[in-house]
């Protein structure tokens, strides 16, 4: 608490740091099973509560997926009919 006061961080809780750490590890590409082992989570549902997804990350996921779809060759639909 005193360290937060000296750093002028109001409302910071220990678990905020845990959420940030786990999210950063996940975003860095580490697998969820490895992170769960390091953090001590036994269930995936409990682990998922610790991940924080920002709207920008979700938008990037959608954009990346759309871009991959655009680069695939077009299917010849006339053969399907």
PDB file with SEQRES, HELIX, SHEET and CRYST1 records, atoms N, CA, C and O in Angstrom:
SEQRES   1 A   81  UNK UNK UNK UNK UNK UNK UNK UNK UNK UNK UNK UNK UNK          
SEQRES   2 A   81  UNK UNK UNK UNK UNK UNK UNK UNK UNK UNK UNK UNK UNK          
SEQRES   3 A   81  UNK UNK UNK UNK UNK UNK UNK UNK UNK UNK UNK UNK UNK          
SEQRES   4 A   81  UNK UNK UNK UNK UNK UNK UNK UNK UNK UNK UNK UNK UNK          
SEQRES   5 A   81  UNK UNK UNK UNK UNK UNK UNK UNK UNK UNK UNK UNK UNK          
SEQRES   6 A   81  UNK UNK UNK UNK UNK UNK UNK UNK UNK UNK UNK UNK UNK          
SEQRES   7 A   81  UNK UNK UNK                                                  
HELIX    1 AA1 UNK A    2  UNK A    6  1                                   5    
HELIX    2 AA2 UNK A   14  UNK A   27  1                                  14    
HELIX    3 AA3 UNK A   32  UNK A   39  1                                   8    
HELIX    4 AA4 UNK A   44  UNK A   48  1                                   5    
HELIX    5 AA5 UNK A   55  UNK A   71  1                                  17    
HELIX    6 AA6 UNK A   77  UNK A   79  5                                   3    
CRYST1    1.000    1.000    1.000  90.00  90.00  90.00 P 1           1          
ATOM      1  N   UNK A   1       0.825  -1.189   0.000  1.00  0.00           N  
ATOM      2  CA  UNK A   1       0.000   0.000   0.000  1.00  0.00           C  
ATOM      3  C   UNK A   1       0.868   1.252   0.000  1.00  0.00           C  
ATOM      4  O   UNK A   1       0.579   2.217  -0.708  1.00  0.00           O  
ATOM      5  N   UNK A   2       1.920   1.231   0.788  1.00  0.00           N  
ATOM      6  CA  UNK A   2       2.789   2.414   0.856  1.00  0.00           C  
ATOM      7  C   UNK A   2       3.503   2.661  -0.475  1.00  0.00           C  
ATOM      8  O   UNK A   2       3.723   3.812  -0.851  1.00  0.00           O  
ATOM      9  N   UNK A   3       3.867   1.593  -1.191  1.00  0.00           N  
ATOM     10  CA  UNK A   3       4.520   1.750  -2.498  1.00  0.00           C  
ATOM     11  C   UNK A   3       3.560   2.404  -3.489  1.00  0.00           C  
ATOM     12  O   UNK A   3       3.970   3.252  -4.281  1.00  0.00           O  
ATOM     13  N   UNK A   4       2.293   2.016  -3.449  1.00  0.00           N  
ATOM     14  CA  UNK A   4       1.295   2.621  -4.331  1.00  0.00           C  
ATOM     15  C   UNK A   4       1.104   4.097  -3.997  1.00  0.00           C  
ATOM     16  O   UNK A   4       0.952   4.928  -4.892  1.00  0.00           O  
ATOM     17  N   UNK A   5       1.113   4.412  -2.722  1.00  0.00           N  
ATOM     18  CA  UNK A   5       0.967   5.806  -2.311  1.00  0.00           C  
ATOM     19  C   UNK A   5       2.153   6.634  -2.793  1.00  0.00           C  
ATOM     20  O   UNK A   5       1.973   7.751  -3.277  1.00  0.00           O  
ATOM     21  N   UNK A   6       3.365   6.093  -2.666  1.00  0.00           N  
ATOM     22  CA  UNK A   6       4.562   6.811  -3.127  1.00  0.00           C  
ATOM     23  C   UNK A   6       4.549   7.002  -4.642  1.00  0.00           C  
ATOM     24  O   UNK A   6       5.004   8.028  -5.147  1.00  0.00           O  
ATOM     25  N   UNK A   7       4.031   6.017  -5.359  1.00  0.00           N  
ATOM     26  CA  UNK A   7       3.958   6.096  -6.826  1.00  0.00           C  
ATOM     27  C   UNK A   7       2.698   6.828  -7.296  1.00  0.00           C  
ATOM     28  O   UNK A   7       2.467   6.982  -8.495  1.00  0.00           O  
ATOM     29  N   UNK A   8       1.890   7.275  -6.334  1.00  0.00           N  
ATOM     30  CA  UNK A   8       0.638   7.977  -6.620  1.00  0.00           C  
ATOM     31  C   UNK A   8      -0.306   7.135  -7.484  1.00  0.00           C  
ATOM     32  O   UNK A   8      -0.963   7.648  -8.390  1.00  0.00           O  
ATOM     33  N   UNK A   9      -0.358   5.846  -7.186  1.00  0.00           N  
ATOM     34  CA  UNK A   9      -1.279   4.929  -7.852  1.00  0.00           C  
ATOM     35  C   UNK A   9      -2.456   4.707  -6.924  1.00  0.00           C  
ATOM     36  O   UNK A   9      -2.312   4.120  -5.851  1.00  0.00           O  
ATOM     37  N   UNK A  10      -3.608   5.173  -7.338  1.00  0.00           N  
ATOM     38  CA  UNK A  10      -4.795   5.045  -6.489  1.00  0.00           C  
ATOM     39  C   UNK A  10      -5.644   3.885  -6.970  1.00  0.00           C  
ATOM     40  O   UNK A  10      -5.898   3.744  -8.166  1.00  0.00           O  
ATOM     41  N   UNK A  11      -6.080   3.060  -6.041  1.00  0.00           N  
ATOM     42  CA  UNK A  11      -6.989   1.969  -6.359  1.00  0.00           C  
ATOM     43  C   UNK A  11      -6.333   0.736  -6.955  1.00  0.00           C  
ATOM     44  O   UNK A  11      -7.039  -0.160  -7.418  1.00  0.00           O  
ATOM     45  N   UNK A  12      -5.014   0.656  -6.961  1.00  0.00           N  
ATOM     46  CA  UNK A  12      -4.332  -0.520  -7.502  1.00  0.00           C  
ATOM     47  C   UNK A  12      -4.411  -1.661  -6.500  1.00  0.00           C  
ATOM     48  O   UNK A  12      -4.158  -1.474  -5.309  1.00  0.00           O  
ATOM     49  N   UNK A  13      -4.762  -2.842  -6.991  1.00  0.00           N  
ATOM     50  CA  UNK A  13      -4.818  -4.031  -6.153  1.00  0.00           C  
ATOM     51  C   UNK A  13      -3.794  -5.033  -6.664  1.00  0.00           C  
ATOM     52  O   UNK A  13      -3.422  -4.984  -7.837  1.00  0.00           O  
ATOM     53  N   UNK A  14      -3.336  -5.929  -5.822  1.00  0.00           N  
ATOM     54  CA  UNK A  14      -2.370  -6.952  -6.229  1.00  0.00           C  
ATOM     55  C   UNK A  14      -2.895  -7.736  -7.423  1.00  0.00           C  
ATOM     56  O   UNK A  14      -2.143  -8.032  -8.351  1.00  0.00           O  
ATOM     57  N   UNK A  15      -4.169  -8.071  -7.404  1.00  0.00           N  
ATOM     58  CA  UNK A  15      -4.726  -8.875  -8.489  1.00  0.00           C  
ATOM     59  C   UNK A  15      -4.742  -8.129  -9.825  1.00  0.00           C  
ATOM     60  O   UNK A  15      -4.806  -8.760 -10.880  1.00  0.00           O  
ATOM     61  N   UNK A  16      -4.684  -6.796  -9.795  1.00  0.00           N  
ATOM     62  CA  UNK A  16      -4.561  -6.039 -11.047  1.00  0.00           C  
ATOM     63  C   UNK A  16      -3.254  -6.410 -11.738  1.00  0.00           C  
ATOM     64  O   UNK A  16      -3.208  -6.549 -12.960  1.00  0.00           O  
ATOM     65  N   UNK A  17      -2.206  -6.567 -10.959  1.00  0.00           N  
ATOM     66  CA  UNK A  17      -0.901  -6.946 -11.512  1.00  0.00           C  
ATOM     67  C   UNK A  17      -0.946  -8.366 -12.058  1.00  0.00           C  
ATOM     68  O   UNK A  17      -0.341  -8.656 -13.090  1.00  0.00           O  
ATOM     69  N   UNK A  18      -1.649  -9.235 -11.382  1.00  0.00           N  
ATOM     70  CA  UNK A  18      -1.789 -10.624 -11.843  1.00  0.00           C  
ATOM     71  C   UNK A  18      -2.552 -10.673 -13.169  1.00  0.00           C  
ATOM     72  O   UNK A  18      -2.163 -11.393 -14.088  1.00  0.00           O  
ATOM     73  N   UNK A  19      -3.628  -9.912 -13.261  1.00  0.00           N  
ATOM     74  CA  UNK A  19      -4.393  -9.843 -14.512  1.00  0.00           C  
ATOM     75  C   UNK A  19      -3.496  -9.353 -15.654  1.00  0.00           C  
ATOM     76  O   UNK A  19      -3.490  -9.923 -16.745  1.00  0.00           O  
ATOM     77  N   UNK A  20      -2.748  -8.299 -15.384  1.00  0.00           N  
ATOM     78  CA  UNK A  20      -1.871  -7.723 -16.408  1.00  0.00           C  
ATOM     79  C   UNK A  20      -0.810  -8.708 -16.841  1.00  0.00           C  
ATOM     80  O   UNK A  20      -0.558  -8.859 -18.036  1.00  0.00           O  
ATOM     81  N   UNK A  21      -0.190  -9.377 -15.901  1.00  0.00           N  
ATOM     82  CA  UNK A  21       0.866 -10.342 -16.210  1.00  0.00           C  
ATOM     83  C   UNK A  21       0.343 -11.482 -17.078  1.00  0.00           C  
ATOM     84  O   UNK A  21       0.945 -11.819 -18.098  1.00  0.00           O  
ATOM     85  N   UNK A  22      -0.768 -12.068 -16.675  1.00  0.00           N  
ATOM     86  CA  UNK A  22      -1.314 -13.199 -17.426  1.00  0.00           C  
ATOM     87  C   UNK A  22      -1.755 -12.772 -18.826  1.00  0.00           C  
ATOM     88  O   UNK A  22      -1.545 -13.502 -19.795  1.00  0.00           O  
ATOM     89  N   UNK A  23      -2.359 -11.604 -18.930  1.00  0.00           N  
ATOM     90  CA  UNK A  23      -2.772 -11.099 -20.238  1.00  0.00           C  
ATOM     91  C   UNK A  23      -1.559 -10.837 -21.115  1.00  0.00           C  
ATOM     92  O   UNK A  23      -1.572 -11.171 -22.300  1.00  0.00           O  
ATOM     93  N   UNK A  24      -0.514 -10.247 -20.559  1.00  0.00           N  
ATOM     94  CA  UNK A  24       0.704  -9.978 -21.327  1.00  0.00           C  
ATOM     95  C   UNK A  24       1.358 -11.268 -21.804  1.00  0.00           C  
ATOM     96  O   UNK A  24       1.817 -11.340 -22.945  1.00  0.00           O  
ATOM     97  N   UNK A  25       1.408 -12.275 -20.958  1.00  0.00           N  
ATOM     98  CA  UNK A  25       1.978 -13.569 -21.370  1.00  0.00           C  
ATOM     99  C   UNK A  25       1.163 -14.167 -22.505  1.00  0.00           C  
ATOM    100  O   UNK A  25       1.717 -14.681 -23.477  1.00  0.00           O  
ATOM    101  N   UNK A  26      -0.164 -14.096 -22.372  1.00  0.00           N  
ATOM    102  CA  UNK A  26      -1.042 -14.658 -23.401  1.00  0.00           C  
ATOM    103  C   UNK A  26      -0.876 -13.901 -24.722  1.00  0.00           C  
ATOM    104  O   UNK A  26      -0.773 -14.512 -25.786  1.00  0.00           O  
ATOM    105  N   UNK A  27      -0.849 -12.582 -24.645  1.00  0.00           N  
ATOM    106  CA  UNK A  27      -0.690 -11.765 -25.844  1.00  0.00           C  
ATOM    107  C   UNK A  27       0.680 -11.938 -26.488  1.00  0.00           C  
ATOM    108  O   UNK A  27       0.840 -11.697 -27.685  1.00  0.00           O  
ATOM    109  N   UNK A  28       1.669 -12.355 -25.699  1.00  0.00           N  
ATOM    110  CA  UNK A  28       3.015 -12.599 -26.230  1.00  0.00           C  
ATOM    111  C   UNK A  28       3.086 -13.937 -26.961  1.00  0.00           C  
ATOM    112  O   UNK A  28       4.102 -14.261 -27.577  1.00  0.00           O  
ATOM    113  N   UNK A  29       2.011 -14.705 -26.891  1.00  0.00           N  
ATOM    114  CA  UNK A  29       1.958 -15.956 -27.642  1.00  0.00           C  
ATOM    115  C   UNK A  29       2.197 -17.213 -26.832  1.00  0.00           C  
ATOM    116  O   UNK A  29       2.278 -18.304 -27.396  1.00  0.00           O  
ATOM    117  N   UNK A  30       2.311 -17.082 -25.517  1.00  0.00           N  
ATOM    118  CA  UNK A  30       2.493 -18.269 -24.682  1.00  0.00           C  
ATOM    119  C   UNK A  30       1.156 -19.005 -24.580  1.00  0.00           C  
ATOM    120  O   UNK A  30       0.104 -18.373 -24.490  1.00  0.00           O  
ATOM    121  N   UNK A  31       1.198 -20.302 -24.595  1.00  0.00           N  
ATOM    122  CA  UNK A  31      -0.007 -21.116 -24.538  1.00  0.00           C  
ATOM    123  C   UNK A  31      -0.690 -21.042 -23.185  1.00  0.00           C  
ATOM    124  O   UNK A  31      -0.055 -20.858 -22.147  1.00  0.00           O  
ATOM    125  N   UNK A  32      -2.007 -21.193 -23.232  1.00  0.00           N  
ATOM    126  CA  UNK A  32      -2.774 -21.071 -21.991  1.00  0.00           C  
ATOM    127  C   UNK A  32      -2.432 -22.162 -20.981  1.00  0.00           C  
ATOM    128  O   UNK A  32      -2.488 -21.911 -19.777  1.00  0.00           O  
ATOM    129  N   UNK A  33      -2.083 -23.352 -21.429  1.00  0.00           N  
ATOM    130  CA  UNK A  33      -1.752 -24.418 -20.471  1.00  0.00           C  
ATOM    131  C   UNK A  33      -0.466 -24.102 -19.713  1.00  0.00           C  
ATOM    132  O   UNK A  33      -0.361 -24.375 -18.517  1.00  0.00           O  
ATOM    133  N   UNK A  34       0.501 -23.532 -20.407  1.00  0.00           N  
ATOM    134  CA  UNK A  34       1.758 -23.146 -19.753  1.00  0.00           C  
ATOM    135  C   UNK A  34       1.513 -22.023 -18.749  1.00  0.00           C  
ATOM    136  O   UNK A  34       2.033 -22.052 -17.633  1.00  0.00           O  
ATOM    137  N   UNK A  35       0.722 -21.039 -19.152  1.00  0.00           N  
ATOM    138  CA  UNK A  35       0.419 -19.918 -18.256  1.00  0.00           C  
ATOM    139  C   UNK A  35      -0.370 -20.404 -17.047  1.00  0.00           C  
ATOM    140  O   UNK A  35      -0.120 -19.971 -15.922  1.00  0.00           O  
ATOM    141  N   UNK A  36      -1.323 -21.303 -17.280  1.00  0.00           N  
ATOM    142  CA  UNK A  36      -2.101 -21.845 -16.161  1.00  0.00           C  
ATOM    143  C   UNK A  36      -1.203 -22.571 -15.171  1.00  0.00           C  
ATOM    144  O   UNK A  36      -1.406 -22.476 -13.961  1.00  0.00           O  
ATOM    145  N   UNK A  37      -0.222 -23.287 -15.674  1.00  0.00           N  
ATOM    146  CA  UNK A  37       0.697 -23.993 -14.789  1.00  0.00           C  
ATOM    147  C   UNK A  37       1.508 -22.994 -13.966  1.00  0.00           C  
ATOM    148  O   UNK A  37       1.716 -23.189 -12.769  1.00  0.00           O  
ATOM    149  N   UNK A  38       1.963 -21.924 -14.616  1.00  0.00           N  
ATOM    150  CA  UNK A  38       2.761 -20.917 -13.909  1.00  0.00           C  
ATOM    151  C   UNK A  38       1.938 -20.151 -12.888  1.00  0.00           C  
ATOM    152  O   UNK A  38       2.442 -19.783 -11.827  1.00  0.00           O  
ATOM    153  N   UNK A  39       0.663 -19.907 -13.208  1.00  0.00           N  
ATOM    154  CA  UNK A  39      -0.171 -19.097 -12.316  1.00  0.00           C  
ATOM    155  C   UNK A  39      -0.903 -19.926 -11.262  1.00  0.00           C  
ATOM    156  O   UNK A  39      -1.434 -19.381 -10.294  1.00  0.00           O  
ATOM    157  N   UNK A  40      -0.929 -21.248 -11.454  1.00  0.00           N  
ATOM    158  CA  UNK A  40      -1.588 -22.098 -10.479  1.00  0.00           C  
ATOM    159  C   UNK A  40      -3.072 -22.293 -10.724  1.00  0.00           C  
ATOM    160  O   UNK A  40      -3.767 -22.843  -9.869  1.00  0.00           O  
ATOM    161  N   UNK A  41      -3.573 -21.856 -11.871  1.00  0.00           N  
ATOM    162  CA  UNK A  41      -4.990 -22.059 -12.178  1.00  0.00           C  
ATOM    163  C   UNK A  41      -5.232 -23.523 -12.525  1.00  0.00           C  
ATOM    164  O   UNK A  41      -4.477 -24.136 -13.280  1.00  0.00           O  
ATOM    165  N   UNK A  42      -6.287 -24.058 -11.963  1.00  0.00           N  
ATOM    166  CA  UNK A  42      -6.616 -25.468 -12.189  1.00  0.00           C  
ATOM    167  C   UNK A  42      -7.656 -25.644 -13.297  1.00  0.00           C  
ATOM    168  O   UNK A  42      -7.694 -26.684 -13.954  1.00  0.00           O  
ATOM    169  N   UNK A  43      -8.498 -24.628 -13.504  1.00  0.00           N  
ATOM    170  CA  UNK A  43      -9.541 -24.755 -14.506  1.00  0.00           C  
ATOM    171  C   UNK A  43      -9.421 -23.632 -15.531  1.00  0.00           C  
ATOM    172  O   UNK A  43      -8.978 -22.527 -15.217  1.00  0.00           O  
ATOM    173  N   UNK A  44      -9.824 -23.936 -16.757  1.00  0.00           N  
ATOM    174  CA  UNK A  44      -9.780 -22.952 -17.827  1.00  0.00           C  
ATOM    175  C   UNK A  44     -10.740 -21.800 -17.548  1.00  0.00           C  
ATOM    176  O   UNK A  44     -10.436 -20.648 -17.860  1.00  0.00           O  
ATOM    177  N   UNK A  45     -11.887 -22.102 -16.967  1.00  0.00           N  
ATOM    178  CA  UNK A  45     -12.862 -21.035 -16.698  1.00  0.00           C  
ATOM    179  C   UNK A  45     -12.308 -20.015 -15.709  1.00  0.00           C  
ATOM    180  O   UNK A  45     -12.534 -18.816 -15.873  1.00  0.00           O  
ATOM    181  N   UNK A  46     -11.600 -20.463 -14.703  1.00  0.00           N  
ATOM    182  CA  UNK A  46     -10.994 -19.541 -13.738  1.00  0.00           C  
ATOM    183  C   UNK A  46      -9.878 -18.733 -14.408  1.00  0.00           C  
ATOM    184  O   UNK A  46      -9.774 -17.524 -14.199  1.00  0.00           O  
ATOM    185  N   UNK A  47      -9.061 -19.389 -15.196  1.00  0.00           N  
ATOM    186  CA  UNK A  47      -7.976 -18.717 -15.907  1.00  0.00           C  
ATOM    187  C   UNK A  47      -8.515 -17.624 -16.832  1.00  0.00           C  
ATOM    188  O   UNK A  47      -7.942 -16.537 -16.906  1.00  0.00           O  
ATOM    189  N   UNK A  48      -9.608 -17.905 -17.532  1.00  0.00           N  
ATOM    190  CA  UNK A  48     -10.151 -16.958 -18.496  1.00  0.00           C  
ATOM    191  C   UNK A  48     -10.630 -15.670 -17.833  1.00  0.00           C  
ATOM    192  O   UNK A  48     -10.682 -14.627 -18.485  1.00  0.00           O  
ATOM    193  N   UNK A  49     -10.978 -15.726 -16.561  1.00  0.00           N  
ATOM    194  CA  UNK A  49     -11.381 -14.516 -15.845  1.00  0.00           C  
ATOM    195  C   UNK A  49     -10.232 -13.531 -15.706  1.00  0.00           C  
ATOM    196  O   UNK A  49     -10.449 -12.336 -15.507  1.00  0.00           O  
ATOM    197  N   UNK A  50      -9.004 -14.039 -15.814  1.00  0.00           N  
ATOM    198  CA  UNK A  50      -7.837 -13.184 -15.641  1.00  0.00           C  
ATOM    199  C   UNK A  50      -7.373 -12.520 -16.932  1.00  0.00           C  
ATOM    200  O   UNK A  50      -6.566 -11.592 -16.890  1.00  0.00           O  
ATOM    201  N   UNK A  51      -7.866 -12.976 -18.069  1.00  0.00           N  
ATOM    202  CA  UNK A  51      -7.444 -12.378 -19.335  1.00  0.00           C  
ATOM    203  C   UNK A  51      -8.279 -11.142 -19.619  1.00  0.00           C  
ATOM    204  O   UNK A  51      -9.499 -11.140 -19.455  1.00  0.00           O  
ATOM    205  N   UNK A  52      -7.597 -10.098 -20.047  1.00  0.00           N  
ATOM    206  CA  UNK A  52      -8.275  -8.848 -20.387  1.00  0.00           C  
ATOM    207  C   UNK A  52      -8.072  -8.588 -21.872  1.00  0.00           C  
ATOM    208  O   UNK A  52      -6.946  -8.411 -22.336  1.00  0.00           O  
ATOM    209  N   UNK A  53      -9.163  -8.566 -22.600  1.00  0.00           N  
ATOM    210  CA  UNK A  53      -9.081  -8.293 -24.031  1.00  0.00           C  
ATOM    211  C   UNK A  53      -9.549  -6.871 -24.281  1.00  0.00           C  
ATOM    212  O   UNK A  53     -10.644  -6.481 -23.875  1.00  0.00           O  
ATOM    213  N   UNK A  54      -8.730  -6.125 -24.935  1.00  0.00           N  
ATOM    214  CA  UNK A  54      -9.092  -4.754 -25.284  1.00  0.00           C  
ATOM    215  C   UNK A  54      -9.783  -4.770 -26.645  1.00  0.00           C  
ATOM    216  O   UNK A  54      -9.540  -5.659 -27.461  1.00  0.00           O  
ATOM    217  N   UNK A  55     -10.633  -3.796 -26.882  1.00  0.00           N  
ATOM    218  CA  UNK A  55     -11.345  -3.721 -28.154  1.00  0.00           C  
ATOM    219  C   UNK A  55     -10.391  -3.710 -29.339  1.00  0.00           C  
ATOM    220  O   UNK A  55     -10.696  -4.305 -30.372  1.00  0.00           O  
ATOM    221  N   UNK A  56      -9.249  -3.052 -29.216  1.00  0.00           N  
ATOM    222  CA  UNK A  56      -8.275  -3.011 -30.295  1.00  0.00           C  
ATOM    223  C   UNK A  56      -7.749  -4.389 -30.640  1.00  0.00           C  
ATOM    224  O   UNK A  56      -7.527  -4.692 -31.812  1.00  0.00           O  
ATOM    225  N   UNK A  57      -7.547  -5.224 -29.637  1.00  0.00           N  
ATOM    226  CA  UNK A  57      -7.059  -6.588 -29.872  1.00  0.00           C  
ATOM    227  C   UNK A  57      -8.117  -7.418 -30.576  1.00  0.00           C  
ATOM    228  O   UNK A  57      -7.801  -8.211 -31.463  1.00  0.00           O  
ATOM    229  N   UNK A  58      -9.366  -7.240 -30.188  1.00  0.00           N  
ATOM    230  CA  UNK A  58     -10.448  -7.982 -30.834  1.00  0.00           C  
ATOM    231  C   UNK A  58     -10.632  -7.515 -32.278  1.00  0.00           C  
ATOM    232  O   UNK A  58     -10.884  -8.328 -33.167  1.00  0.00           O  
ATOM    233  N   UNK A  59     -10.506  -6.203 -32.512  1.00  0.00           N  
ATOM    234  CA  UNK A  59     -10.634  -5.680 -33.866  1.00  0.00           C  
ATOM    235  C   UNK A  59      -9.503  -6.195 -34.738  1.00  0.00           C  
ATOM    236  O   UNK A  59      -9.727  -6.520 -35.904  1.00  0.00           O  
ATOM    237  N   UNK A  60      -8.278  -6.278 -34.194  1.00  0.00           N  
ATOM    238  CA  UNK A  60      -7.137  -6.793 -34.949  1.00  0.00           C  
ATOM    239  C   UNK A  60      -7.382  -8.246 -35.343  1.00  0.00           C  
ATOM    240  O   UNK A  60      -7.051  -8.651 -36.457  1.00  0.00           O  
ATOM    241  N   UNK A  61      -7.957  -9.025 -34.442  1.00  0.00           N  
ATOM    242  CA  UNK A  61      -8.267 -10.415 -34.742  1.00  0.00           C  
ATOM    243  C   UNK A  61      -9.222 -10.508 -35.932  1.00  0.00           C  
ATOM    244  O   UNK A  61      -9.011 -11.306 -36.846  1.00  0.00           O  
ATOM    245  N   UNK A  62     -10.261  -9.695 -35.915  1.00  0.00           N  
ATOM    246  CA  UNK A  62     -11.235  -9.706 -37.007  1.00  0.00           C  
ATOM    247  C   UNK A  62     -10.583  -9.228 -38.300  1.00  0.00           C  
ATOM    248  O   UNK A  62     -10.782  -9.831 -39.355  1.00  0.00           O  
ATOM    249  N   UNK A  63      -9.811  -8.155 -38.227  1.00  0.00           N  
ATOM    250  CA  UNK A  63      -9.148  -7.617 -39.418  1.00  0.00           C  
ATOM    251  C   UNK A  63      -8.167  -8.618 -40.009  1.00  0.00           C  
ATOM    252  O   UNK A  63      -8.133  -8.813 -41.224  1.00  0.00           O  
ATOM    253  N   UNK A  64      -7.365  -9.257 -39.153  1.00  0.00           N  
ATOM    254  CA  UNK A  64      -6.389 -10.247 -39.623  1.00  0.00           C  
ATOM    255  C   UNK A  64      -7.099 -11.412 -40.313  1.00  0.00           C  
ATOM    256  O   UNK A  64      -6.656 -11.892 -41.356  1.00  0.00           O  
ATOM    257  N   UNK A  65      -8.203 -11.858 -39.718  1.00  0.00           N  
ATOM    258  CA  UNK A  65      -8.957 -12.973 -40.302  1.00  0.00           C  
ATOM    259  C   UNK A  65      -9.543 -12.559 -41.657  1.00  0.00           C  
ATOM    260  O   UNK A  65      -9.489 -13.328 -42.617  1.00  0.00           O  
ATOM    261  N   UNK A  66     -10.095 -11.359 -41.733  1.00  0.00           N  
ATOM    262  CA  UNK A  66     -10.662 -10.865 -42.991  1.00  0.00           C  
ATOM    263  C   UNK A  66      -9.589 -10.756 -44.058  1.00  0.00           C  
ATOM    264  O   UNK A  66      -9.827 -11.093 -45.218  1.00  0.00           O  
ATOM    265  N   UNK A  67      -8.416 -10.290 -43.675  1.00  0.00           N  
ATOM    266  CA  UNK A  67      -7.307 -10.137 -44.617  1.00  0.00           C  
ATOM    267  C   UNK A  67      -6.864 -11.503 -45.145  1.00  0.00           C  
ATOM    268  O   UNK A  67      -6.560 -11.637 -46.331  1.00  0.00           O  
ATOM    269  N   UNK A  68      -6.826 -12.507 -44.284  1.00  0.00           N  
ATOM    270  CA  UNK A  68      -6.450 -13.854 -44.722  1.00  0.00           C  
ATOM    271  C   UNK A  68      -7.474 -14.389 -45.711  1.00  0.00           C  
ATOM    272  O   UNK A  68      -7.112 -15.053 -46.683  1.00  0.00           O  
ATOM    273  N   UNK A  69      -8.736 -14.110 -45.474  1.00  0.00           N  
ATOM    274  CA  UNK A  69      -9.775 -14.591 -46.372  1.00  0.00           C  
ATOM    275  C   UNK A  69      -9.663 -13.914 -47.738  1.00  0.00           C  
ATOM    276  O   UNK A  69      -9.937 -14.537 -48.763  1.00  0.00           O  
ATOM    277  N   UNK A  70      -9.261 -12.642 -47.756  1.00  0.00           N  
ATOM    278  CA  UNK A  70      -9.134 -11.904 -49.010  1.00  0.00           C  
ATOM    279  C   UNK A  70      -7.986 -12.408 -49.869  1.00  0.00           C  
ATOM    280  O   UNK A  70      -8.008 -12.233 -51.087  1.00  0.00           O  
ATOM    281  N   UNK A  71      -6.979 -13.033 -49.254  1.00  0.00           N  
ATOM    282  CA  UNK A  71      -5.815 -13.483 -50.012  1.00  0.00           C  
ATOM    283  C   UNK A  71      -5.975 -14.892 -50.564  1.00  0.00           C  
ATOM    284  O   UNK A  71      -5.140 -15.349 -51.345  1.00  0.00           O  
ATOM    285  N   UNK A  72      -7.037 -15.585 -50.167  1.00  0.00           N  
ATOM    286  CA  UNK A  72      -7.259 -16.938 -50.673  1.00  0.00           C  
ATOM    287  C   UNK A  72      -7.832 -16.851 -52.080  1.00  0.00           C  
ATOM    288  O   UNK A  72      -8.601 -15.935 -52.370  1.00  0.00           O  
ATOM    289  N   UNK A  73      -7.477 -17.777 -52.954  1.00  0.00           N  
ATOM    290  CA  UNK A  73      -8.026 -17.731 -54.309  1.00  0.00           C  
ATOM    291  C   UNK A  73      -9.544 -17.904 -54.274  1.00  0.00           C  
ATOM    292  O   UNK A  73     -10.081 -18.661 -53.465  1.00  0.00           O  
ATOM    293  N   UNK A  74     -10.219 -17.185 -55.170  1.00  0.00           N  
ATOM    294  CA  UNK A  74     -11.676 -17.293 -55.250  1.00  0.00           C  
ATOM    295  C   UNK A  74     -12.069 -18.678 -55.755  1.00  0.00           C  
ATOM    296  O   UNK A  74     -11.463 -19.223 -56.678  1.00  0.00           O  
ATOM    297  N   UNK A  75     -13.080 -19.217 -55.133  1.00  0.00           N  
ATOM    298  CA  UNK A  75     -13.580 -20.527 -55.576  1.00  0.00           C  
ATOM    299  C   UNK A  75     -14.410 -20.335 -56.839  1.00  0.00           C  
ATOM    300  O   UNK A  75     -15.096 -19.324 -56.994  1.00  0.00           O  
ATOM    301  N   UNK A  76     -14.346 -21.284 -57.716  1.00  0.00           N  
ATOM    302  CA  UNK A  76     -15.155 -21.237 -58.928  1.00  0.00           C  
ATOM    303  C   UNK A  76     -16.528 -21.795 -58.606  1.00  0.00           C  
ATOM    304  O   UNK A  76     -16.732 -23.009 -58.594  1.00  0.00           O  
ATOM    305  N   UNK A  77     -17.471 -20.891 -58.345  1.00  0.00           N  
ATOM    306  CA  UNK A  77     -18.805 -21.295 -57.916  1.00  0.00           C  
ATOM    307  C   UNK A  77     -19.611 -21.931 -59.048  1.00  0.00           C  
ATOM    308  O   UNK A  77     -20.582 -22.641 -58.787  1.00  0.00           O  
ATOM    309  N   UNK A  78     -19.226 -21.688 -60.285  1.00  0.00           N  
ATOM    310  CA  UNK A  78     -19.986 -22.266 -61.395  1.00  0.00           C  
ATOM    311  C   UNK A  78     -19.883 -23.790 -61.394  1.00  0.00           C  
ATOM    312  O   UNK A  78     -20.796 -24.468 -61.865  1.00  0.00           O  
ATOM    313  N   UNK A  79     -18.783 -24.338 -60.871  1.00  0.00           N  
ATOM    314  CA  UNK A  79     -18.614 -25.785 -60.812  1.00  0.00           C  
ATOM    315  C   UNK A  79     -19.484 -26.399 -59.714  1.00  0.00           C  
ATOM    316  O   UNK A  79     -19.821 -27.582 -59.768  1.00  0.00           O  
ATOM    317  N   UNK A  80     -19.842 -25.595 -58.728  1.00  0.00           N  
ATOM    318  CA  UNK A  80     -20.652 -26.097 -57.613  1.00  0.00           C  
ATOM    319  C   UNK A  80     -22.105 -26.281 -58.011  1.00  0.00           C  
ATOM    320  O   UNK A  80     -22.841 -27.016 -57.352  1.00  0.00           O  
ATOM    321  N   UNK A  81     -22.526 -25.619 -59.084  1.00  0.00           N  
ATOM    322  CA  UNK A  81     -23.935 -25.682 -59.474  1.00  0.00           C  
ATOM    323  C   UNK A  81     -24.202 -26.740 -60.467  1.00  0.00           C  
ATOM    324  O   UNK A  81     -25.345 -26.914 -60.891  1.00  0.00           O  
TER     325      UNK A  81                                                      
END                                                                             
